[in-house]
XYZ file of C-alpha atoms in Angstrom:
705
model
C 96.964 185.860 38.891
C 96.628 189.209 37.189
C 99.907 190.459 35.796
C 99.724 193.594 37.928
C 98.441 191.805 41.028
C 100.561 192.134 44.139
C 102.685 188.960 44.390
C 102.391 188.610 48.167
C 103.724 185.270 49.397
C 102.473 183.789 52.645
C 105.945 182.944 53.948
C 107.179 186.444 53.166
C 104.247 187.920 55.057
C 105.037 185.735 58.056
C 108.665 186.792 58.002
C 107.886 190.467 57.613
C 105.522 190.508 60.547
C 108.006 188.586 62.612
C 110.511 191.374 61.945
C 108.871 193.640 63.209
C 90.508 204.551 68.014
C 87.654 205.350 65.627
C 87.465 203.749 62.234
C 86.745 207.013 60.554
C 90.032 208.289 61.958
C 92.039 206.165 59.599
C 95.217 204.540 60.802
C 94.625 205.385 64.461
C 96.939 203.175 66.527
C 97.404 202.172 70.116
C 100.669 200.212 70.202
C 102.415 200.123 73.575
C 105.821 201.216 72.334
C 108.460 202.759 74.518
C 107.490 206.103 75.981
C 107.958 209.108 73.707
C 108.870 212.506 75.067
C 106.219 215.165 75.227
C 105.484 217.611 72.433
C 104.735 221.304 72.209
C 102.795 223.047 69.473
C 104.955 225.099 67.150
C 104.373 228.811 66.856
C 101.841 229.867 64.244
C 104.590 231.115 61.954
C 106.786 228.014 62.278
C 103.805 225.708 61.809
C 102.715 227.607 58.703
C 106.218 227.462 57.239
C 106.408 223.689 57.694
C 102.911 223.223 56.312
C 103.693 225.190 53.174
C 106.986 223.350 52.727
C 105.422 219.874 52.886
C 101.855 220.494 51.717
C 101.002 217.336 49.742
C 99.557 216.928 46.282
C 96.509 214.635 46.328
C 95.504 212.329 43.478
C 91.902 211.114 43.466
C 90.123 208.326 41.640
C 88.081 209.341 38.606
C 84.940 208.060 40.383
C 85.499 209.917 43.666
C 82.479 211.742 45.109
C 83.737 213.286 48.371
C 86.774 215.530 48.232
C 88.593 217.339 51.074
C 86.413 220.182 52.267
C 85.807 222.539 55.195
C 83.298 221.134 57.710
C 82.563 224.526 59.262
C 79.855 225.162 56.694
C 77.826 222.343 58.251
C 78.173 223.305 61.932
C 75.228 223.386 64.302
C 74.646 223.732 68.027
C 73.574 220.771 70.155
C 73.303 221.111 73.938
C 75.586 224.116 73.879
C 78.274 222.309 71.849
C 79.391 222.905 68.273
C 78.923 219.749 66.211
C 78.789 218.694 62.579
C 75.750 216.536 61.882
C 76.203 213.736 59.331
C 72.949 214.439 57.503
C 73.777 218.141 57.253
C 77.305 217.518 55.949
C 76.381 214.763 53.467
C 73.346 216.530 52.065
C 74.930 219.974 52.144
C 78.105 218.859 50.423
C 76.153 216.952 47.769
C 73.978 219.987 47.016
C 76.998 222.291 46.835
C 78.845 219.879 44.537
C 75.798 219.624 42.269
C 75.428 223.401 42.098
C 79.099 224.016 41.309
C 81.500 222.840 38.656
C 84.268 222.684 41.265
C 84.517 220.603 44.463
C 83.104 222.712 47.329
C 85.525 224.512 49.646
C 88.683 222.459 48.960
C 90.614 222.576 52.231
C 93.628 220.966 53.885
C 94.085 221.463 57.632
C 97.480 221.369 59.303
C 98.815 220.989 62.826
C 102.482 220.995 63.876
C 104.285 219.961 67.053
C 107.907 219.608 68.104
C 109.300 217.079 70.527
C 110.661 218.697 73.676
C 114.407 219.345 73.647
C 114.775 217.854 70.188
C 115.055 219.072 66.588
C 112.358 216.545 65.612
C 109.073 218.156 64.606
C 105.977 216.799 62.914
C 103.581 218.601 60.629
C 100.255 216.830 60.208
C 97.908 217.311 57.269
C 94.290 216.508 58.156
C 91.661 216.354 55.444
C 87.949 215.998 55.993
C 85.366 214.355 53.699
C 81.627 214.469 54.262
C 81.052 210.750 53.720
C 82.866 207.409 53.378
C 81.648 204.551 51.167
C 83.759 201.431 50.843
C 83.623 197.657 50.650
C 84.036 197.041 54.395
C 82.654 200.179 55.928
C 80.749 203.368 55.374
C 80.238 206.212 57.771
C 79.358 209.840 58.076
C 82.428 212.074 57.989
C 85.959 210.948 57.325
C 89.297 212.293 58.536
C 92.572 211.200 56.978
C 96.053 212.292 57.977
C 99.591 212.504 56.645
C 102.392 212.941 59.195
C 105.657 214.460 57.988
C 108.438 213.953 60.576
C 111.022 216.680 59.961
C 114.446 217.478 61.406
C 114.309 221.231 61.974
C 118.113 221.528 62.144
C 118.617 220.142 58.650
C 115.156 220.958 57.322
C 114.930 217.451 55.857
C 112.025 215.034 56.203
C 112.750 211.858 58.155
C 109.551 209.873 57.722
C 106.155 210.120 56.056
C 103.239 208.205 57.582
C 99.981 208.125 55.608
C 96.881 206.751 57.306
C 95.199 203.572 56.132
C 91.901 202.175 57.346
C 92.369 201.610 61.078
C 94.862 200.734 63.763
C 94.559 197.088 62.769
C 95.903 197.823 59.254
C 99.561 198.793 58.628
C 99.897 202.401 57.485
C 101.775 203.410 54.339
C 105.153 204.794 55.376
C 108.374 206.033 53.775
C 111.651 206.530 55.601
C 114.082 209.261 54.473
C 112.142 210.707 51.540
C 113.777 213.055 49.046
C 113.723 216.553 50.618
C 113.311 218.120 47.171
C 110.202 216.083 46.346
C 106.830 217.295 47.553
C 104.892 214.438 49.188
C 101.988 213.014 47.203
C 98.913 211.159 48.404
C 96.964 208.665 46.307
C 93.496 208.644 47.831
C 91.546 205.380 47.748
C 88.144 205.708 46.130
C 85.367 206.219 48.658
C 87.356 205.300 51.764
C 90.078 207.943 51.237
C 92.720 205.670 52.743
C 96.017 207.302 51.844
C 98.764 205.650 49.843
C 102.062 207.420 49.271
C 103.495 208.341 45.885
C 107.180 209.086 46.294
C 108.823 208.006 43.061
C 108.662 209.536 39.578
C 105.352 207.860 38.657
C 103.157 210.456 40.289
C 99.681 208.953 39.942
C 100.438 205.262 40.514
C 101.259 203.297 43.626
C 104.262 201.015 43.415
C 104.836 198.534 46.248
C 108.088 197.110 44.910
C 111.073 198.562 43.103
C 110.854 197.848 39.382
C 111.907 199.179 35.996
C 114.502 201.501 37.481
C 112.099 203.160 39.934
C 111.983 202.702 43.687
C 108.945 201.670 45.733
C 106.507 204.169 47.243
C 106.783 202.685 50.728
C 109.639 201.397 52.866
C 107.538 199.338 55.291
C 109.213 196.295 56.816
C 112.677 195.918 55.378
C 112.397 192.141 55.756
C 114.770 189.284 55.095
C 114.527 187.570 51.750
C 113.248 184.000 51.874
C 114.944 181.859 49.234
C 114.343 183.649 45.905
C 111.311 185.659 47.073
C 111.542 189.424 46.771
C 111.075 191.562 49.876
C 107.459 192.612 50.133
C 106.538 195.610 52.279
C 103.562 194.970 54.532
C 101.317 198.004 54.278
C 97.794 198.506 52.998
C 98.920 200.236 49.817
C 96.308 200.892 47.138
C 94.809 197.542 46.017
C 92.838 198.837 43.014
C 96.047 200.386 41.705
C 97.841 197.047 42.074
C 95.575 194.956 39.868
C 93.074 193.929 42.564
C 89.303 194.102 42.186
C 87.342 195.725 44.975
C 83.507 195.760 45.065
C 81.694 198.585 46.848
C 78.431 198.325 48.775
C 75.433 200.654 49.030
C 75.049 202.016 52.570
C 71.692 201.403 54.189
C 69.963 203.112 57.075
C 66.855 201.733 58.748
C 66.691 198.975 56.130
C 66.639 201.259 53.082
C 69.341 202.694 50.791
C 70.757 205.791 52.387
C 69.850 207.983 49.408
C 66.149 207.302 50.115
C 66.305 208.909 53.554
C 64.071 211.945 53.961
C 66.872 213.921 55.635
C 68.987 213.628 52.483
C 66.819 215.324 49.847
C 69.836 216.310 47.736
C 71.323 212.811 47.629
C 70.381 210.455 44.794
C 71.798 207.114 43.707
C 74.203 208.774 41.279
C 75.755 210.700 44.174
C 77.293 207.453 45.465
C 79.984 205.246 43.933
C 79.103 204.219 40.385
C 77.111 201.056 39.616
C 80.087 199.634 37.713
C 81.947 199.220 41.010
C 79.010 198.406 43.265
C 77.339 195.186 44.390
C 74.062 195.025 46.302
C 75.538 192.703 48.923
C 78.232 190.069 49.269
C 75.587 187.370 49.647
C 73.593 188.260 46.517
C 76.392 187.129 44.198
C 76.918 183.458 43.388
C 80.579 183.911 42.514
C 83.252 186.582 42.997
C 82.897 189.415 40.457
C 85.664 189.506 37.864
C 84.659 192.489 35.722
C 85.179 195.358 38.169
C 87.278 198.194 36.721
C 90.621 199.071 38.262
C 91.688 202.522 39.363
C 92.090 205.508 37.036
C 93.243 208.959 38.082
C 90.743 211.797 38.294
C 91.171 215.211 39.907
C 94.492 216.347 41.358
C 94.517 218.701 44.359
C 97.420 220.921 45.319
C 98.163 223.787 47.694
C 97.123 227.183 46.396
C 100.374 229.069 45.914
C 102.485 226.014 46.605
C 105.499 224.969 44.584
C 105.050 221.642 42.861
C 105.947 220.046 39.561
C 102.623 218.225 39.475
C 99.808 219.447 37.286
C 96.998 220.505 39.628
C 93.288 220.626 38.774
C 92.029 222.019 42.079
C 93.857 224.296 44.515
C 93.072 223.779 48.196
C 93.284 226.241 51.048
C 95.801 225.486 53.776
C 94.149 226.145 57.150
C 95.316 225.599 60.731
C 93.320 223.072 62.750
C 93.047 225.767 65.426
C 90.261 227.226 63.295
C 88.150 224.056 63.573
C 89.100 222.551 66.923
C 86.069 224.198 68.537
C 83.995 221.414 66.932
C 83.398 218.845 69.671
C 81.742 216.043 67.718
C 80.974 214.718 64.258
C 77.635 212.989 64.633
C 75.305 210.704 62.714
C 73.281 207.520 63.256
C 75.276 204.301 63.315
C 75.881 202.648 59.955
C 77.054 199.051 59.947
C 78.296 196.443 57.545
C 76.934 192.938 58.182
C 77.586 189.458 56.838
C 77.004 185.834 57.812
C 79.256 183.931 60.188
C 79.199 180.141 59.638
C 77.765 178.294 62.623
C 76.220 174.902 63.268
C 72.578 174.764 62.044
C 71.890 178.463 61.384
C 74.513 181.041 60.498
C 74.885 184.057 62.747
C 75.257 187.664 61.668
C 78.365 189.757 62.321
C 78.172 193.517 62.387
C 81.177 195.653 61.512
C 80.682 199.004 63.187
C 82.393 202.266 62.382
C 82.157 205.403 64.450
C 83.236 208.977 64.017
C 85.740 210.817 66.165
C 87.473 214.174 66.426
C 91.154 214.418 65.382
C 92.174 216.812 68.155
C 90.928 214.391 70.815
C 93.159 211.576 69.535
C 96.510 210.723 71.209
C 98.299 210.908 67.856
C 97.302 214.546 67.483
C 99.837 215.450 70.200
C 101.878 212.236 69.947
C 102.362 211.627 66.211
C 104.773 208.713 66.696
C 101.790 206.708 67.964
C 100.778 206.402 64.302
C 104.008 204.704 63.177
C 102.993 201.111 62.455
C 106.288 199.784 61.105
C 108.638 198.739 63.882
C 111.732 199.284 61.734
C 110.737 202.893 61.105
C 110.106 203.584 64.779
C 113.387 201.881 65.669
C 115.296 204.058 63.202
C 113.779 207.258 64.605
C 114.545 206.032 68.131
C 118.206 205.631 67.144
C 118.315 209.163 65.755
C 116.249 210.923 68.419
C 116.173 210.087 72.119
C 112.637 211.476 72.303
C 111.214 208.496 70.381
C 110.692 205.272 72.299
C 111.804 201.885 71.045
C 109.242 199.822 69.099
C 107.056 197.391 70.997
C 106.249 193.834 70.075
C 102.787 193.642 68.563
C 100.490 190.624 68.334
C 99.434 190.112 64.732
C 97.062 187.736 62.964
C 97.658 187.019 59.292
C 95.944 185.036 56.567
C 96.364 184.640 52.834
C 92.872 184.418 51.304
C 92.414 182.311 48.173
C 89.546 180.570 46.372
C 88.994 176.802 46.343
C 88.131 175.529 42.851
C 87.854 172.161 41.122
C 91.207 170.660 40.121
C 91.789 169.636 36.512
C 94.057 166.861 37.802
C 91.329 165.183 39.878
C 88.374 163.014 38.870
C 85.208 165.055 38.435
C 83.900 166.309 41.801
C 86.704 164.568 43.662
C 89.472 167.107 44.154
C 90.340 170.770 44.512
C 93.075 173.288 44.063
C 93.297 176.946 45.021
C 93.654 180.073 42.948
C 93.911 183.798 43.523
C 90.603 185.266 44.648
C 89.473 187.727 41.984
C 88.438 190.371 44.528
C 89.724 191.673 47.810
C 88.000 190.442 50.956
C 87.495 191.522 54.545
C 88.511 190.055 57.890
C 86.680 190.595 61.157
C 87.493 189.560 64.711
C 84.428 188.899 66.835
C 86.209 190.632 69.725
C 86.591 193.829 67.690
C 83.855 195.380 65.533
C 86.360 196.858 63.057
C 86.666 194.869 59.840
C 89.877 195.208 57.862
C 90.263 194.874 54.093
C 92.784 192.568 52.483
C 95.528 193.750 50.157
C 96.668 191.376 47.453
C 94.556 188.738 49.192
C 96.466 189.116 52.472
C 94.690 190.034 55.705
C 96.869 191.527 58.429
C 95.336 192.440 61.787
C 97.744 194.154 64.149
C 97.639 194.867 67.885
C 95.379 191.897 68.670
C 95.141 190.982 72.391
C 96.342 187.580 73.540
C 93.727 184.852 73.841
C 91.112 183.135 71.685
C 89.382 185.129 68.951
C 86.750 184.217 66.381
C 88.012 185.291 62.961
C 85.604 185.610 60.039
C 86.727 186.184 56.455
C 84.322 187.170 53.703
C 84.269 188.514 50.161
C 81.740 189.241 47.467
C 80.233 186.104 45.926
C 81.757 183.606 48.369
C 80.531 181.909 51.500
C 82.148 183.258 54.661
C 84.833 181.375 56.538
C 85.008 181.456 60.326
C 87.367 179.844 62.814
C 88.764 180.207 66.310
C 92.279 181.643 66.399
C 94.456 181.417 69.493
C 96.703 184.492 69.624
C 99.883 183.908 71.607
C 102.287 186.397 73.121
C 103.964 188.590 70.530
C 107.340 187.045 71.394
C 106.100 183.915 69.626
C 105.731 185.811 66.362
C 102.606 186.433 64.320
C 99.635 184.101 64.529
C 98.870 182.437 61.208
C 95.150 181.822 60.799
C 93.776 178.997 58.698
C 96.257 176.268 57.744
C 99.757 177.736 57.948
C 98.285 181.133 57.095
C 96.130 179.937 54.177
C 92.338 180.322 54.113
C 90.552 179.100 50.966
C 87.002 180.404 50.525
C 84.366 178.970 48.193
C 82.108 180.642 45.611
C 78.500 180.454 46.774
C 77.456 178.561 43.646
C 79.901 175.756 44.517
C 79.580 175.743 48.297
C 77.945 173.337 50.698
C 77.856 173.563 54.462
C 79.814 170.988 56.433
C 78.680 170.686 60.051
C 80.177 168.752 62.944
C 78.285 168.085 66.183
C 80.574 166.612 68.824
C 78.414 167.355 71.848
C 77.404 163.692 72.153
C 80.822 162.195 71.419
C 82.256 159.684 73.886
C 85.330 161.875 74.395
C 85.960 165.597 74.499
C 86.655 166.612 70.892
C 88.983 169.624 70.842
C 90.088 170.066 67.223
C 88.669 169.714 63.719
C 90.573 169.535 60.443
C 89.420 168.978 56.859
C 91.678 167.744 54.058
C 90.952 167.437 50.346
C 92.624 164.667 48.352
C 94.311 167.176 46.020
C 94.327 170.542 47.821
C 95.519 169.079 51.122
C 94.477 170.492 54.470
C 92.063 173.375 54.020
C 90.661 173.813 57.539
C 92.260 173.309 60.942
C 90.855 174.947 64.047
C 89.814 174.278 67.642
C 86.373 172.685 68.107
C 84.086 173.145 71.074
C 80.883 171.175 70.745
C 79.644 172.230 67.320
C 81.180 173.923 64.321
C 80.557 174.514 60.633
C 82.658 175.349 57.596
C 81.679 175.902 53.974
C 83.447 173.565 51.552
C 83.442 173.068 47.794
C 80.990 170.403 46.590
C 83.630 169.142 44.185
C 86.014 168.012 46.904
C 86.777 164.588 48.368
C 87.463 165.103 52.058
C 89.079 163.500 55.032
C 87.671 164.884 58.267
C 90.040 164.598 61.214
C 89.056 165.130 64.830
C 91.306 165.150 67.862
C 90.251 164.774 71.502
C 91.574 166.037 74.829
C 93.720 162.879 75.171
C 95.336 163.652 71.806
C 93.606 160.662 70.212
C 92.705 161.003 66.525
C 89.654 159.979 64.533
C 88.743 160.343 60.853
C 85.719 160.111 58.568
C 85.382 160.200 54.796
C 83.117 162.900 53.333
C 82.048 163.242 49.682
C 79.519 166.068 49.232
C 77.160 165.547 46.314
C 74.524 168.298 46.512
C 73.467 171.536 48.165
C 71.904 169.860 51.192
C 75.076 170.006 53.215
C 76.913 167.387 55.238
C 76.624 166.715 58.955
C 78.791 164.495 61.131
C 77.289 163.742 64.516
C 79.192 162.432 67.523
C 82.535 161.783 65.805
C 84.787 159.296 67.578
C 88.525 158.822 67.962
C 90.810 155.824 68.253
C 91.574 152.615 66.350
C 87.984 151.842 65.434
C 87.312 155.280 63.939
C 90.497 155.249 61.885
C 89.932 151.659 60.725
C 86.418 152.480 59.521
C 87.868 155.440 57.624
C 90.476 153.213 55.966
C 87.767 150.792 54.867
C 85.586 153.575 53.454
C 88.419 155.072 51.397
C 89.445 151.666 50.088
C 85.871 150.819 49.103
C 85.407 154.172 47.365
C 88.620 153.788 45.377
C 88.073 150.115 44.598
C 84.653 150.921 43.142
C 86.129 153.657 40.910
C 88.907 151.348 39.670
C 86.459 148.459 39.102
C 84.382 150.741 36.882
C 87.430 151.206 34.640
C 87.924 147.434 34.580
C 84.305 146.886 33.558
C 84.572 149.522 30.862
C 87.698 147.805 29.545
C 85.939 144.447 29.424
C 83.079 146.029 27.483
C 85.460 147.595 24.970
C 87.268 144.250 24.558
C 84.019 142.373 23.867
C 83.131 144.917 21.197
C 86.413 144.502 19.323
C 87.765 140.949 19.392
C 90.349 141.808 16.736
C 92.291 143.834 19.317
C 93.028 140.812 21.496
C 94.973 137.603 20.994
C 94.372 134.192 22.454
C 96.107 134.909 25.783
C 94.673 138.424 26.142
C 97.946 140.199 25.529
C 96.217 143.355 24.379
C 92.991 143.569 26.346
C 93.554 140.914 28.997
C 96.848 142.281 30.309
C 95.398 145.701 30.903
C 92.276 144.254 32.450
C 94.299 142.002 34.735
C 96.383 144.918 36.036
C 93.370 147.109 36.715
C 91.426 144.192 38.211
C 94.387 143.352 40.423
C 94.407 146.899 41.767
C 90.674 146.794 42.436
C 91.044 143.512 44.295
C 94.003 144.816 46.317
C 91.931 147.794 47.415
C 89.029 145.520 48.331
C 91.431 143.472 50.451
C 92.440 146.624 52.327
C 88.788 147.320 53.050
C 88.254 143.778 54.318
C 91.193 143.968 56.725
C 90.227 147.442 57.904
C 86.616 146.377 58.614
C 87.945 143.442 60.604
C 90.193 145.821 62.589
C 87.232 148.056 63.358
C 85.131 145.096 64.536
C 87.893 143.829 66.786
C 88.473 147.301 68.219
C 84.752 147.580 68.977
C 84.938 144.198 70.722
C 87.798 145.434 72.892
C 90.394 143.073 71.377
C 93.450 145.313 71.058
C 95.858 142.614 69.960
C 93.698 141.303 67.125
C 92.784 144.862 66.061
C 96.483 145.714 65.767
C 97.117 142.500 63.818
C 94.377 143.438 61.352
C 95.867 146.916 61.039
C 99.255 145.356 60.293
C 97.508 143.432 57.533
C 96.074 146.717 56.258
C 99.575 148.175 56.024
C 100.878 145.133 54.136
C 97.961 145.353 51.713
C 98.511 149.066 51.212
C 102.011 148.313 49.933
C 100.607 145.579 47.702
C 98.045 148.052 46.339
C 100.849 150.540 45.610
C 102.587 147.870 43.532
C 99.352 147.093 41.701
C 98.849 150.791 41.029
C 102.264 151.021 39.371
C 101.422 148.015 37.200
C 98.045 149.483 36.195
C 99.200 153.074 35.732
C 99.211 152.934 31.919
C 95.646 151.650 31.880
C 94.038 154.052 34.352
C 92.831 157.556 33.559
C 95.439 160.028 34.780
C 93.026 161.660 37.228
C 92.037 158.343 38.838
C 95.662 157.270 39.079
C 96.508 160.555 40.827
C 93.543 160.216 43.188
C 94.429 156.618 44.041
C 98.031 157.530 44.759
C 96.964 160.339 47.093
C 94.460 158.126 48.906
C 97.058 155.436 49.433
C 99.414 158.026 50.926
C 96.635 159.282 53.190
C 95.755 155.712 54.188
C 99.353 154.909 55.123
C 99.382 157.882 57.472
C 96.027 156.979 59.005
C 97.006 153.314 59.421
C 100.101 154.379 61.372
C 97.923 156.603 63.554
C 95.510 153.709 64.097
C 98.249 151.316 65.205
C 99.664 153.976 67.549
C 96.273 154.808 69.086
C 95.810 153.945 72.760
C 92.061 154.239 72.531
C 90.188 151.411 70.888
């Protein structure tokens, strides 16, 4: 893991979540919290005073192309309505930026409301960009917002809420900020998602308190698990936290957007730089590791405002009442697509983003709708009767990692996981909004109850897809994958593993895949057919479960790029016995090869042995004894499978009892041969014996033959 990478722990994420509209309108939420009181717009003078008091300083990435501007210069009339066309805004802004040494028309819009019969007011800062280019989305137009909740009696801010990507992603929030510190926004390159900068390090995002400085967010004040530090769950600013994030080139009608004839002023260099861009996720054979991290570029501040920050560009502070005559921000649909693993041929998922109007959003008049942290909403509800209590929210979480070959395993026979070098994306089939990960963690909030198809993808890896059953929020967050872990595989190391249970003799309901060294890496419901990409260097146990809760298993050892297919998997004693025999045969063969190699070495050097074989013979005997013990397991397991197939339950169980006795004998032989086996083979054998003990117990307990 990179030294600066966010140390998000899966268990901490689970605990934190338990505690607690349009994609281009970042952070837009729809949580069913307790009812808030109504609001009334502040007078022009009061709104202006609040806006000037809390006008934020904005820090942009050095590679940023689209800065806050005034969309009125790109207005047009369509069917009697005032709209801003995406082509007009993108091309017009690009031309103006090229013709000027300064960003065109730097503008921050504000809107302020007060809750009825309460001193609680909110001033919103809305900033418009002509285009959005990111790793998970791109769209014409982009509106971001910062809400400053202020007590008008004391004049002190209560809460800052800065918008992230969508209502599925937790916003960046800070409770009880310093009233003497002007709020700062760290704008994410291309997407303009807004991180907060509250502490003394103005141009860096800090998720955790460190080195005498406090964190820039107060999201989810969660309980500490063992010795794990509290980790706020909010999107943050991944490229400022050591993460790598590849950008994509937007396409329209199958061609790069800069080639479109309605964008004559837009060239390739007017998009995010090549150093941060990949052509597509699928074109890379492995995750990119050389993408640069964030560096600060231009700093925007309010013209005439009081701030201690050094400002490069002064923006105009303008009331949204001067632009709310615009009824739509238009443009042809842009989408982000990637493969979804399926049996036989992969499908294609489309992540769609659309463009909305801020003043038509509920949060425009009801700002508390944008509070995504339940602790923050609960605190405001305690202070002000006008704020409703937080609601329970269904959440899906996953910690995305990369499956790689294990140094502790025999070659091509075991895996481990490591931090994925880039951020990824997560997409629910039931919702066309993809969400980016932060620190490798995907959090999708406000997910309806029921079954959902979750797909996870990243640059240079094969996608992962599974069915996730989302329970009522009272049950806590839903952990996708295996206990919240989803390992993905670099394309260069991946092979497709398919299961077709449509012809099975029982209704197969669940599929799981375990690697000898990495453990369980896939566990999801199965309906007929399914597919998952796995690492070719793994040694796998495939487990199926049927509607009667009977279990079956098969051994899988991928060897090439052709993929693996299991057809009509079965459950019961016979299936598990066949599995036990296959694993024993595989391991016996590997151990016998060591024995043969030892015999060859002994024949070549007679001086190293004495008459009774004390040097060479003892080692050979121990290894040979292990090989024979494993072969005996296979023999008993094959006999159990034959007797199960013949319908002889009693004899099948007797053979399985013999398997269990021989497993213990093999464990003894392994201990005796441990000094003479390669460390990796010893480790593999030990793990397979453990797995076989578990499967033999399942076989003896099985009702189905």
